[in-house]
Short mmCIF file of C-alpha atoms in Angstrom, two decimals:
data_model
loop_
_atom_site.label_atom_id
_atom_site.label_comp_id
_atom_site.label_asym_id
_atom_site.label_seq_id
_atom_site.Cartn_x
_atom_site.Cartn_y
_atom_site.Cartn_z
CA MET A 1 17.80 81.88 -71.55
CA SER A 2 20.09 83.24 -68.82
CA LEU A 3 23.21 81.93 -68.61
CA LEU A 4 23.94 83.81 -64.97
CA PRO A 5 24.47 81.26 -61.88
CA ARG A 6 21.57 82.11 -59.21
CA GLY A 7 21.98 84.63 -56.83
CA ARG A 8 24.13 86.78 -59.09
CA ARG A 9 21.12 88.73 -60.90
CA CYS A 10 21.25 92.58 -60.27
CA GLY A 11 17.87 92.86 -57.99
CA ALA A 12 15.38 94.59 -59.17
CA ALA A 13 16.73 95.50 -62.70
CA ALA A 14 17.02 92.01 -63.49
CA THR A 15 13.40 91.65 -62.34
CA ALA A 16 12.69 94.55 -64.84
CA ALA A 17 14.70 93.29 -67.55
CA ARG A 18 12.93 89.90 -67.36
CA ARG A 19 9.17 91.78 -67.45
CA LEU A 20 10.77 93.43 -70.49
CA LEU A 21 12.03 90.07 -72.38
CA LEU A 22 9.04 88.41 -71.46
CA GLY A 23 6.38 91.06 -73.27
CA THR A 24 4.54 92.20 -69.64
CA ARG A 25 3.13 95.92 -70.10
CA ALA A 26 4.72 96.95 -66.64
CA ARG A 27 6.62 99.91 -66.79
CA VAL A 28 9.77 99.51 -64.41
CA PRO A 29 12.19 102.03 -64.06
CA GLY A 30 15.12 99.96 -63.77
CA SER A 31 17.81 102.47 -63.17
CA HIS A 32 16.01 104.11 -60.24
CA MET A 33 15.15 100.92 -58.69
CA CYS A 34 18.67 99.82 -58.84
CA ASN A 35 19.67 103.18 -57.08
CA GLN A 36 17.25 102.45 -54.41
CA TYR A 37 18.93 99.12 -53.33
CA THR A 38 22.49 100.38 -53.82
CA THR A 39 21.61 103.53 -51.37
CA SER A 40 20.06 100.91 -48.57
CA GLY A 41 21.85 100.25 -45.51
CA SER A 42 20.49 97.23 -44.99
CA LEU A 43 22.92 95.53 -47.74
CA THR A 44 26.09 93.80 -46.82
CA GLU A 45 29.29 95.19 -48.60
CA GLU A 46 29.52 91.98 -50.69
CA LYS A 47 26.16 92.45 -51.85
CA LYS A 48 26.64 96.11 -52.66
CA GLU A 49 29.85 95.51 -54.77
CA LEU A 50 27.61 92.52 -56.51
CA LEU A 51 25.12 95.52 -57.59
CA GLN A 52 27.70 97.79 -58.75
CA SER A 53 29.63 94.92 -60.90
CA GLY A 54 26.59 93.08 -62.10
CA PRO A 55 24.35 93.37 -65.31
CA ASP A 56 22.00 96.57 -65.62
CA LEU A 57 19.03 96.44 -67.55
CA GLN A 58 20.50 97.62 -70.76
CA ASP A 59 22.79 94.45 -70.59
CA PHE A 60 19.62 92.21 -70.72
CA VAL A 61 18.21 94.05 -73.37
CA SER A 62 21.29 93.66 -75.34
CA GLY A 63 21.16 89.99 -74.56
CA ASP A 64 25.08 90.30 -73.25
CA LEU A 65 24.37 88.57 -69.95
CA SER A 66 28.06 87.28 -69.29
CA ASP A 67 28.70 87.01 -65.82
CA LYS A 68 32.75 87.31 -66.48
CA SER A 69 33.80 88.00 -63.04
CA ALA A 70 31.47 84.60 -61.47
CA TRP A 71 33.97 82.57 -64.24
CA ALA A 72 36.82 83.79 -63.02
CA GLU A 73 36.24 82.99 -59.76
CA TYR A 74 34.67 79.57 -60.42
CA LYS A 75 37.26 77.41 -58.40
CA GLY A 76 35.93 74.00 -59.41
CA ASN A 77 38.04 71.38 -61.78
CA LEU A 78 37.48 71.64 -65.36
CA LYS A 79 39.42 68.63 -66.34
CA ARG A 80 38.40 65.47 -65.17
CA GLN A 81 40.86 63.11 -62.94
CA LYS A 82 40.31 59.78 -62.92
CA GLY A 83 37.24 58.18 -60.88
CA GLU A 84 36.04 61.98 -60.47
CA ARG A 85 32.77 63.31 -62.07
CA LEU A 86 32.93 67.06 -62.88
CA ARG A 87 30.76 69.91 -61.30
CA LEU A 88 29.07 71.73 -63.84
CA PRO A 89 30.39 75.49 -64.36
CA PRO A 90 28.20 78.29 -63.67
CA TRP A 91 28.28 79.49 -67.44
CA LEU A 92 26.33 76.26 -68.27
CA LYS A 93 23.44 76.44 -66.34
CA THR A 94 20.13 77.36 -67.71
CA GLU A 95 16.49 78.10 -66.80
CA ILE A 96 13.54 75.76 -66.78
CA PRO A 97 11.93 76.34 -69.90
CA MET A 98 8.59 78.16 -70.39
CA GLY A 99 6.66 80.75 -72.18
CA LYS A 100 3.83 81.02 -74.73
CA ASN A 101 5.81 79.76 -77.96
CA TYR A 102 7.27 77.24 -75.87
CA ASN A 103 4.04 75.45 -75.01
CA LYS A 104 2.65 76.36 -78.18
CA LEU A 105 5.41 74.08 -79.86
CA LYS A 106 4.76 71.13 -77.63
CA ASN A 107 1.00 70.95 -78.16
CA THR A 108 1.22 71.08 -81.74
CA LEU A 109 3.97 68.25 -81.91
CA ARG A 110 2.25 66.00 -79.09
CA SER A 111 -1.07 66.61 -81.42
CA LEU A 112 0.66 65.53 -84.81
CA ASN A 113 2.66 62.98 -83.06
CA LEU A 114 5.82 64.27 -83.90
CA HIS A 115 9.44 64.38 -82.30
CA THR A 116 12.01 66.83 -81.82
CA VAL A 117 15.83 66.26 -81.50
CA CYS A 118 15.55 69.12 -78.95
CA GLU A 119 13.63 67.04 -76.57
CA GLU A 120 15.01 63.22 -77.26
CA ALA A 121 18.56 64.68 -76.85
CA ARG A 122 17.63 66.77 -73.83
CA CYS A 123 19.33 69.89 -75.72
CA PRO A 124 19.84 72.41 -73.09
CA ASN A 125 18.62 75.52 -75.32
CA ILE A 126 15.27 74.10 -75.72
CA GLY A 127 13.58 77.20 -73.68
CA GLU A 128 15.35 79.91 -75.49
CA CYS A 129 15.02 78.17 -79.07
CA TRP A 130 11.11 76.86 -78.55
CA GLY A 131 10.28 80.39 -76.74
CA GLY A 132 11.62 82.74 -79.62
CA GLY A 133 14.31 85.28 -78.95
CA GLU A 134 15.16 88.71 -80.20
CA TYR A 135 13.39 88.08 -83.32
CA ALA A 136 10.74 86.23 -81.95
CA THR A 137 11.24 83.31 -84.28
CA ALA A 138 10.78 80.00 -82.31
CA THR A 139 12.72 77.38 -84.21
CA ALA A 140 12.46 73.84 -83.28
CA THR A 141 14.24 70.95 -85.03
CA ILE A 142 11.87 68.00 -86.23
CA MET A 143 13.31 64.78 -86.02
CA LEU A 144 11.59 62.78 -88.65
CA MET A 145 11.63 58.95 -88.68
CA GLY A 146 10.28 58.20 -85.33
CA ASP A 147 12.33 58.40 -81.77
CA THR A 148 14.22 55.19 -82.11
CA CYS A 149 17.72 54.85 -83.59
CA THR A 150 19.43 51.80 -85.08
CA ARG A 151 22.67 53.02 -83.61
CA GLY A 152 24.34 53.62 -80.06
CA CYS A 153 26.43 56.39 -80.06
CA ARG A 154 28.20 56.83 -76.61
CA PHE A 155 26.94 60.48 -76.49
CA CYS A 156 23.86 60.30 -77.19
CA SER A 157 20.50 59.66 -75.53
CA VAL A 158 18.14 58.73 -78.43
CA LYS A 159 16.67 55.36 -77.97
CA THR A 160 17.79 52.83 -79.53
CA ALA A 161 16.85 49.54 -81.38
CA LYS A 162 18.04 47.20 -84.12
CA ASN A 163 14.75 47.11 -85.59
CA PRO A 164 12.71 50.43 -84.74
CA PRO A 165 8.78 50.66 -85.71
CA PRO A 166 8.12 51.14 -89.56
CA LEU A 167 7.97 54.71 -90.69
CA ASP A 168 4.94 56.92 -90.57
CA PRO A 169 3.92 57.41 -94.26
CA GLU A 170 1.82 60.67 -92.87
CA GLU A 171 5.16 62.33 -91.38
CA PRO A 172 5.81 64.32 -94.25
CA TYR A 173 2.43 65.68 -94.53
CA ASN A 174 2.19 66.31 -90.67
CA THR A 175 5.46 67.94 -90.52
CA ALA A 176 4.83 70.52 -93.26
CA LYS A 177 1.51 71.12 -91.56
CA ALA A 178 2.99 71.74 -88.06
CA ILE A 179 5.40 74.03 -89.37
CA ALA A 180 2.75 76.16 -91.71
CA GLU A 181 0.99 76.50 -88.22
CA TRP A 182 4.17 77.85 -86.79
CA GLY A 183 4.66 80.51 -89.46
CA LEU A 184 8.45 79.59 -89.60
CA ASP A 185 10.49 81.04 -92.26
CA TYR A 186 13.64 78.68 -91.14
CA VAL A 187 13.41 75.27 -90.35
CA VAL A 188 15.49 72.30 -89.41
CA LEU A 189 14.85 68.50 -90.30
CA THR A 190 17.10 65.85 -88.63
CA SER A 191 16.49 62.28 -87.96
CA VAL A 192 17.63 58.91 -86.15
CA ASP A 193 19.82 56.98 -88.14
CA ARG A 194 17.65 54.01 -89.70
CA ASP A 195 20.12 51.44 -90.93
CA ASP A 196 17.21 49.09 -91.10
CA MET A 197 16.09 50.90 -94.42
CA PRO A 198 17.77 50.52 -97.82
CA ASP A 199 18.03 54.40 -98.59
CA GLY A 200 18.41 55.22 -94.89
CA GLY A 201 15.14 57.28 -94.89
CA ALA A 202 16.53 59.67 -97.57
CA GLU A 203 13.23 59.67 -99.61
CA HIS A 204 11.19 60.19 -96.04
CA PHE A 205 13.82 63.33 -95.98
CA ALA A 206 13.35 64.32 -99.66
CA LYS A 207 9.38 64.14 -99.32
CA THR A 208 9.07 66.58 -96.17
CA VAL A 209 11.38 68.94 -97.79
CA SER A 210 9.06 68.91 -101.22
CA HIS A 211 6.01 68.92 -98.90
CA LEU A 212 7.41 72.18 -97.13
CA LYS A 213 8.16 73.78 -100.33
CA GLU A 214 5.02 73.05 -101.49
CA ARG A 215 3.26 74.79 -98.79
CA ASN A 216 5.52 77.89 -99.03
CA SER A 217 8.06 78.12 -101.49
CA LYS A 218 9.61 81.00 -99.35
CA ILE A 219 10.67 78.75 -96.06
CA LEU A 220 14.59 78.01 -95.92
CA VAL A 221 15.03 74.19 -94.94
CA GLU A 222 17.89 72.91 -93.35
CA CYS A 223 18.31 69.00 -93.19
CA LEU A 224 20.64 67.63 -90.80
CA THR A 225 21.24 64.00 -92.26
CA PRO A 226 22.60 60.68 -90.81
CA ASP A 227 25.51 59.41 -92.98
CA PHE A 228 23.45 57.08 -94.88
CA ARG A 229 25.92 54.51 -94.38
CA GLY A 230 28.07 56.25 -96.92
CA ASP A 231 25.50 55.74 -99.48
CA LEU A 232 26.08 58.84 -101.96
CA GLN A 233 23.23 58.36 -103.80
CA ALA A 234 20.96 58.48 -100.61
CA VAL A 235 23.26 61.80 -100.32
CA GLU A 236 21.98 62.97 -103.68
CA LYS A 237 18.26 62.25 -103.12
CA VAL A 238 18.27 64.66 -99.97
CA VAL A 239 20.41 67.09 -101.80
CA LEU A 240 18.29 67.66 -104.99
CA SER A 241 15.08 67.80 -103.03
CA GLY A 242 15.19 71.73 -103.11
CA LEU A 243 16.61 72.14 -99.39
CA ASP A 244 18.83 75.24 -98.76
CA VAL A 245 21.36 74.00 -96.13
CA TYR A 246 22.76 70.30 -95.89
CA ALA A 247 24.16 69.61 -92.37
CA HIS A 248 25.55 66.68 -91.24
CA ASN A 249 27.88 66.24 -88.12
CA VAL A 250 31.38 64.89 -87.66
CA GLU A 251 30.67 65.23 -83.90
CA THR A 252 34.34 65.04 -83.18
CA VAL A 253 38.28 64.69 -83.88
CA PRO A 254 39.15 61.86 -85.79
CA ALA A 255 41.16 60.28 -83.16
CA LEU A 256 38.23 59.85 -81.11
CA GLN A 257 35.54 58.76 -83.59
CA ARG A 258 35.38 55.11 -82.18
CA LYS A 259 35.64 56.11 -78.55
CA VAL A 260 32.71 58.64 -79.16
CA ARG A 261 30.65 57.36 -82.18
CA ASP A 262 28.79 54.06 -83.18
CA PRO A 263 31.21 51.60 -85.20
CA ARG A 264 29.37 52.29 -88.15
CA ALA A 265 30.46 56.06 -88.43
CA ASN A 266 33.91 57.61 -89.09
CA PHE A 267 35.08 60.91 -89.89
CA GLU A 268 36.29 60.06 -93.30
CA GLN A 269 32.98 58.81 -94.46
CA SER A 270 31.22 61.80 -92.92
CA VAL A 271 33.27 64.13 -94.66
CA ARG A 272 32.53 62.31 -97.59
CA VAL A 273 28.85 62.78 -97.55
CA LEU A 274 29.50 66.54 -97.10
CA LYS A 275 31.81 67.05 -99.90
CA HIS A 276 29.64 64.76 -102.11
CA ALA A 277 26.50 67.43 -101.37
CA LYS A 278 28.35 70.42 -102.39
CA GLU A 279 29.65 68.33 -105.69
CA VAL A 280 26.07 67.99 -106.50
CA GLN A 281 24.71 70.94 -105.60
CA PRO A 282 27.37 73.71 -105.62
CA ARG A 283 24.84 76.45 -104.41
CA VAL A 284 24.01 74.45 -101.32
CA ILE A 285 25.62 75.51 -97.84
CA THR A 286 27.27 72.53 -95.88
CA LYS A 287 27.59 72.66 -92.33
CA THR A 288 28.84 70.43 -89.55
CA SER A 289 29.44 70.64 -85.70
CA ILE A 290 32.17 69.18 -83.36
CA MET A 291 31.42 68.71 -79.25
CA LEU A 292 34.28 69.76 -77.34
CA GLY A 293 35.16 68.28 -73.79
CA LEU A 294 35.78 64.78 -74.74
CA GLY A 295 39.20 64.56 -74.24
CA GLU A 296 40.66 66.08 -77.27
CA THR A 297 43.72 68.42 -77.79
CA ASP A 298 44.03 71.80 -78.99
CA GLU A 299 45.77 70.44 -82.03
CA GLN A 300 43.11 67.96 -82.89
CA VAL A 301 40.80 70.27 -82.92
CA TYR A 302 42.75 72.89 -85.37
CA SER A 303 43.79 69.93 -87.58
CA THR A 304 39.94 68.85 -87.69
CA MET A 305 38.77 72.34 -88.62
CA LYS A 306 41.16 72.63 -91.24
CA LEU A 307 40.35 69.34 -92.76
CA LEU A 308 36.62 70.37 -92.79
CA ARG A 309 37.28 73.84 -94.53
CA GLU A 310 39.41 71.81 -96.90
CA ALA A 311 36.40 69.84 -97.62
CA ASP A 312 34.65 73.01 -98.52
CA VAL A 313 32.49 72.80 -95.48
CA ASP A 314 30.72 76.40 -95.26
CA CYS A 315 29.51 76.77 -91.56
CA LEU A 316 30.81 75.24 -88.45
CA THR A 317 29.52 75.14 -84.79
CA LEU A 318 31.41 73.81 -81.61
CA GLY A 319 29.78 73.52 -78.49
CA GLN A 320 30.28 71.97 -74.95
CA TYR A 321 29.74 68.01 -74.89
CA MET A 322 27.37 67.46 -71.70
CA GLN A 323 26.44 63.97 -70.61
CA PRO A 324 22.96 63.03 -70.73
CA THR A 325 22.73 60.14 -68.49
CA LYS A 326 25.14 58.42 -65.97
CA ARG A 327 25.55 55.69 -68.82
CA HIS A 328 27.06 57.74 -71.60
CA LEU A 329 30.46 59.07 -71.95
CA LYS A 330 32.05 61.01 -68.77
CA VAL A 331 32.97 65.00 -69.40
CA GLU A 332 36.51 65.00 -69.68
CA GLU A 333 36.97 68.76 -69.53
CA TYR A 334 34.60 72.02 -69.28
CA ILE A 335 35.71 74.42 -72.03
CA THR A 336 35.27 78.17 -70.89
CA PRO A 337 33.82 80.69 -73.06
CA GLU A 338 36.78 82.53 -73.67
CA LYS A 339 38.30 79.26 -75.09
CA PHE A 340 35.15 79.01 -77.41
CA LYS A 341 35.51 82.60 -78.50
CA TYR A 342 39.00 81.62 -79.58
CA TRP A 343 37.86 78.66 -81.75
CA GLU A 344 35.51 80.99 -82.85
CA LYS A 345 38.04 83.44 -84.31
CA THR A 346 39.85 80.38 -85.63
CA GLY A 347 37.42 79.33 -87.78
CA ASN A 348 36.43 82.64 -89.16
CA ASP A 349 40.13 83.13 -89.89
CA LEU A 350 40.44 79.28 -91.48
CA GLY A 351 37.65 80.69 -93.93
CA PHE A 352 34.49 79.26 -92.95
CA HIS A 353 31.51 81.73 -93.74
CA TYR A 354 30.11 81.37 -90.33
CA THR A 355 31.52 79.69 -86.92
CA ALA A 356 29.29 79.52 -84.12
CA SER A 357 31.35 78.56 -80.76
CA GLY A 358 29.89 78.61 -77.10
CA PRO A 359 29.25 76.27 -74.28
CA LEU A 360 25.63 75.89 -75.08
CA VAL A 361 26.04 76.24 -79.08
CA ARG A 362 24.48 73.15 -80.66
CA SER A 363 24.40 71.94 -84.45
CA SER A 364 20.90 73.51 -84.55
CA TYR A 365 21.21 76.40 -82.35
CA LYS A 366 18.92 79.03 -83.47
CA ALA A 367 21.56 81.94 -83.75
CA GLY A 368 23.21 80.14 -86.61
CA GLU A 369 19.50 80.09 -88.27
CA PHE A 370 19.34 84.12 -88.52
CA PHE A 371 22.79 84.39 -90.06
CA LEU A 372 22.25 81.24 -92.32
CA LYS A 373 18.98 82.88 -93.58
CA ASN A 374 20.91 85.76 -94.83
CA LEU A 375 23.87 83.42 -96.30
CA VAL A 376 21.27 81.16 -98.16
CA GLU A 377 19.65 84.56 -99.65
CA LYS A 378 22.65 86.16 -100.72
CA ARG A 379 24.13 82.77 -102.43
CA LYS A 380 21.01 82.47 -104.35
CA THR A 381 21.35 86.25 -105.81
CA LYS A 382 24.95 84.80 -106.58
CA ALA A 383 26.58 87.40 -104.21
CA ILE A 384 28.81 84.74 -102.34
#
């Protein structure tokens, strides 16, 4: 997925790189063609400068597509003024999802009546995760228990209702079947909140994990769960199901909880869930996520990170909040990529085993899966 703004790519080199990354058989000598364009007398001085300073073929192959000059030159507001709606900065622009893996996953999901948080929450990384990346591993986060939530958080575009449709009893089996067809070795299971159910759907989670492990004992399973209204027995049911990573998102700093999340959720309850998961199964890896750009201060972010580490949370992701529709909370600030790098270093300094921090990072972002897979395996051999 390209994070470059349109019109800032290196002509033929970009085309060659895109062909290479998409697996076409055409051989395009990128550096030769760039030289052709550079020596063309028809180019303006501005375009020649862009070609000189823009990414070359190696940048595309390595995946380092950061157009920092474009970020530095961006003159738009990053903090919202009263009555203003912020424009999207260049580092948050993404391409339309496409590709063979993307279409395959989408078709399989539809045929089995499964839902993904990738689609329901309009995740900006859907094309990258579903399409597969450097390791050709496609990642989809399956959303269990339907597509309708009993809560109404002000940042989330998932449908809400007081009494959603009943659970599909075949869903745990169908989910395992779909994942077996894809051949994944790491899968993320999440769900809507189901406050209409006595256990919040914990048993449904546990059955799905069990079916997955029966089909493939080597598959690594991450469960990104609701808070189950603070019901620690429900948490235990999921933690003891055989999963490898227990994730639950605190979403934002304590001071903004009531503004951002449904009134039934709060920071202390979420931290209790994460702590209890580790107490019940010390070898399980715990993970949470924070959205930035909702009006939090740097001091609040740092304090929140410290509290999470004190609760023995292993992994943290930080990403930019993006308003899904006009009915949801407005973006108060667009955080620069450089600031996200700062928070990544801060997380590592605080002792998190893994900190993923970037404008387009989400709690289930695929980059984390590659690291977590290694972390899970090391912990199983007691290396960590």
